[in-house]
Short mmCIF file of C-alpha atoms in Angstrom, two decimals:
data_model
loop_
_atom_site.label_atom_id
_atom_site.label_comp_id
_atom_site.label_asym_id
_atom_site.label_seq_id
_atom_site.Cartn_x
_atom_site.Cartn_y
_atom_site.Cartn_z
CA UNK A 14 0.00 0.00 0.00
CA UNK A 15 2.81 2.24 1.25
CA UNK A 16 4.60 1.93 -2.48
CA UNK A 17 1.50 2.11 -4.26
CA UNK A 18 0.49 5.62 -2.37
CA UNK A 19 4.21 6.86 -3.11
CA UNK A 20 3.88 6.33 -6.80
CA UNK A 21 0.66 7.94 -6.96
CA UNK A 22 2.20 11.06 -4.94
CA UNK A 23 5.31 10.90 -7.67
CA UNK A 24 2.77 10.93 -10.77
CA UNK A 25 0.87 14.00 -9.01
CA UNK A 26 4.16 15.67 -8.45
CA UNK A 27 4.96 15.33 -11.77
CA UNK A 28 1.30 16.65 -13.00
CA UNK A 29 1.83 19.49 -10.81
CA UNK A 30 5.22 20.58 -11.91
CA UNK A 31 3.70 20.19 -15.54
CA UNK A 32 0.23 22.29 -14.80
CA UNK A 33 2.35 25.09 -13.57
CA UNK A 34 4.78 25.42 -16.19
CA UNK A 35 1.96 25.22 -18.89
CA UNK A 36 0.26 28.22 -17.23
CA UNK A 37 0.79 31.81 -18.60
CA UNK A 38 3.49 34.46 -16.56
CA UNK A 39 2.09 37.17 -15.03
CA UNK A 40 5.28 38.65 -14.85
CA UNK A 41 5.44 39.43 -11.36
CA UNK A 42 7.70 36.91 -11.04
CA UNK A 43 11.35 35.80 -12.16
CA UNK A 44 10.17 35.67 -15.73
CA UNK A 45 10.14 37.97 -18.11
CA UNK A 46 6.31 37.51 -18.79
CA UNK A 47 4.24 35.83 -21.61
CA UNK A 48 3.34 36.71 -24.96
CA UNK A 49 -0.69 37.17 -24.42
CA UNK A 50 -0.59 35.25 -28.59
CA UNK A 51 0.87 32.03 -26.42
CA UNK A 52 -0.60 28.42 -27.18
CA UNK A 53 -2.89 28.59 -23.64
CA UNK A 54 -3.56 32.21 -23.65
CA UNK A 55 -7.69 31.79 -23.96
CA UNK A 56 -9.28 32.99 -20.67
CA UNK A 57 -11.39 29.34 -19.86
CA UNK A 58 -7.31 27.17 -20.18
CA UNK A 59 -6.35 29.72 -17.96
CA UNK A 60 -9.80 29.30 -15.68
CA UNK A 61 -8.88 25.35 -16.35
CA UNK A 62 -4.93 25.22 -15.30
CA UNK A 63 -5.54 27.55 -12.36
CA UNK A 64 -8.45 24.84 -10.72
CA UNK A 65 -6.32 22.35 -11.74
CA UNK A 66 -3.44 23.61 -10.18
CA UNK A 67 -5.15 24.32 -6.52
CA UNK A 68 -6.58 20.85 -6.95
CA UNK A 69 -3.40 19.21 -7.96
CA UNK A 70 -1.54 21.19 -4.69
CA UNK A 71 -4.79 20.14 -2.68
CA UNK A 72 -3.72 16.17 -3.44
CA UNK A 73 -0.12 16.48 -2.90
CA UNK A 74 -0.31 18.04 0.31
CA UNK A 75 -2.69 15.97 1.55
CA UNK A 76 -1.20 12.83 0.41
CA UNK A 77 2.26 13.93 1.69
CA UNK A 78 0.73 13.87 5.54
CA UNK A 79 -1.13 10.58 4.68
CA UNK A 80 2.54 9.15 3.63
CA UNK A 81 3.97 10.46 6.26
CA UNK A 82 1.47 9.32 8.92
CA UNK A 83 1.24 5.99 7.40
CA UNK A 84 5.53 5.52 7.92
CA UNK A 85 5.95 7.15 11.67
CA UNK A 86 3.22 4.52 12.31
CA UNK A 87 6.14 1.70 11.35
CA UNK A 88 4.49 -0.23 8.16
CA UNK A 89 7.06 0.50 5.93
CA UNK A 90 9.81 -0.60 8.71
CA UNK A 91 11.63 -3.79 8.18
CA UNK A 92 13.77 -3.79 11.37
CA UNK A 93 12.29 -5.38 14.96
CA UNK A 94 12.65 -2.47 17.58
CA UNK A 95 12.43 -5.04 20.06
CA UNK A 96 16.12 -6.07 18.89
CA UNK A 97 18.32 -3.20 19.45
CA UNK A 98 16.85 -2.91 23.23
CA UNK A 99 17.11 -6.43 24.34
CA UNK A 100 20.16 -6.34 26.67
CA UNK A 101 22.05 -9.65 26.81
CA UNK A 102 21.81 -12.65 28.94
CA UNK A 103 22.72 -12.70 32.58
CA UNK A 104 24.81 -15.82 33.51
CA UNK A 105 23.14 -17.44 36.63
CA UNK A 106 25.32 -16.88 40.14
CA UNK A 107 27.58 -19.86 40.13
CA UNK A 108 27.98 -20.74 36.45
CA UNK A 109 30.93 -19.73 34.53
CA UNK A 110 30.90 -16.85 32.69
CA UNK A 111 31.22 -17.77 28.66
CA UNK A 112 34.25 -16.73 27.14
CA UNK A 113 34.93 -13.37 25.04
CA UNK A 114 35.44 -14.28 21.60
CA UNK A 115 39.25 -13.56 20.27
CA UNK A 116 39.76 -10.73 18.23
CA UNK A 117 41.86 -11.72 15.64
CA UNK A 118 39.23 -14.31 14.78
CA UNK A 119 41.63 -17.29 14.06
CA UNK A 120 41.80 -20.59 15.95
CA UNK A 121 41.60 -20.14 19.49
CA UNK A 122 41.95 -23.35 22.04
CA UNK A 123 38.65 -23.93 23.79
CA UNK A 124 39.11 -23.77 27.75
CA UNK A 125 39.90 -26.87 29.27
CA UNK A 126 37.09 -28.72 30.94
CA UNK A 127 38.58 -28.89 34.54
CA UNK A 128 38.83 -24.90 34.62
CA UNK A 129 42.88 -24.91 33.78
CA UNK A 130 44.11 -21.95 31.15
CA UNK A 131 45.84 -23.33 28.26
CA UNK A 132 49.50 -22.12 27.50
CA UNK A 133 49.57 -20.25 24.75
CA UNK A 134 52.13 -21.76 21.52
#
């Protein structure tokens, strides 16, 4: 759903960007203005691309707080929160603690079963 609600926010993006540009300059703006003999100059496209416009802006926003409700809300979240606050295992009083694992990572002798340290080679 999440994916499905993002592309439809991408294509109205893109609409958007593409009603806006299409519409005539007014020249109040960073533009030099429009010729008024421009392709969409008639009074009912510019009635047209102005709703169209508002309603386009109208989606976007409002689909922009749905997207971003719908992810603080964790559906898009592959990771188990519960993970990264587990803290680990307490050895019971008594028992051995387990050894720390080397850091170089090569072969390291196991302990010896009557609690005497290996000598090093």
């Amino acid at each position: 759903m999440f994916k499905f609600l993002l592309v439809l926010h991408a294509i109205i993006a893109a609409s958007l960007v593409t009603v806006i540009l299409m519409q005539r300059s007014e020249g109040g703006g960073l533009g030099m203005g429009g010729s008024p003999s421009g392709l969409m100059s008639a009074r009912g496209a510019a009635d047209f691309l102005t709703r169209a416009t508002s309603i386009l802006a109208t989606l976007f926003v409002g689909l922009a707080i749905v997207l971003a409700v719908y992810a603080s809300i964790g559906h898009t979240s592959k990771i188990d929160p519960t993970l990264a606050t587990k803290a680990p295992p307490v050895p019971a009083a008594g028992a051995p603690a387990a050894p720390a694992p080397a850091a170089g990572g090569g072969n390291v002798a196991a302990p010896a079963s009557n609690g005497a340290v290996p000598l090093a080679q």
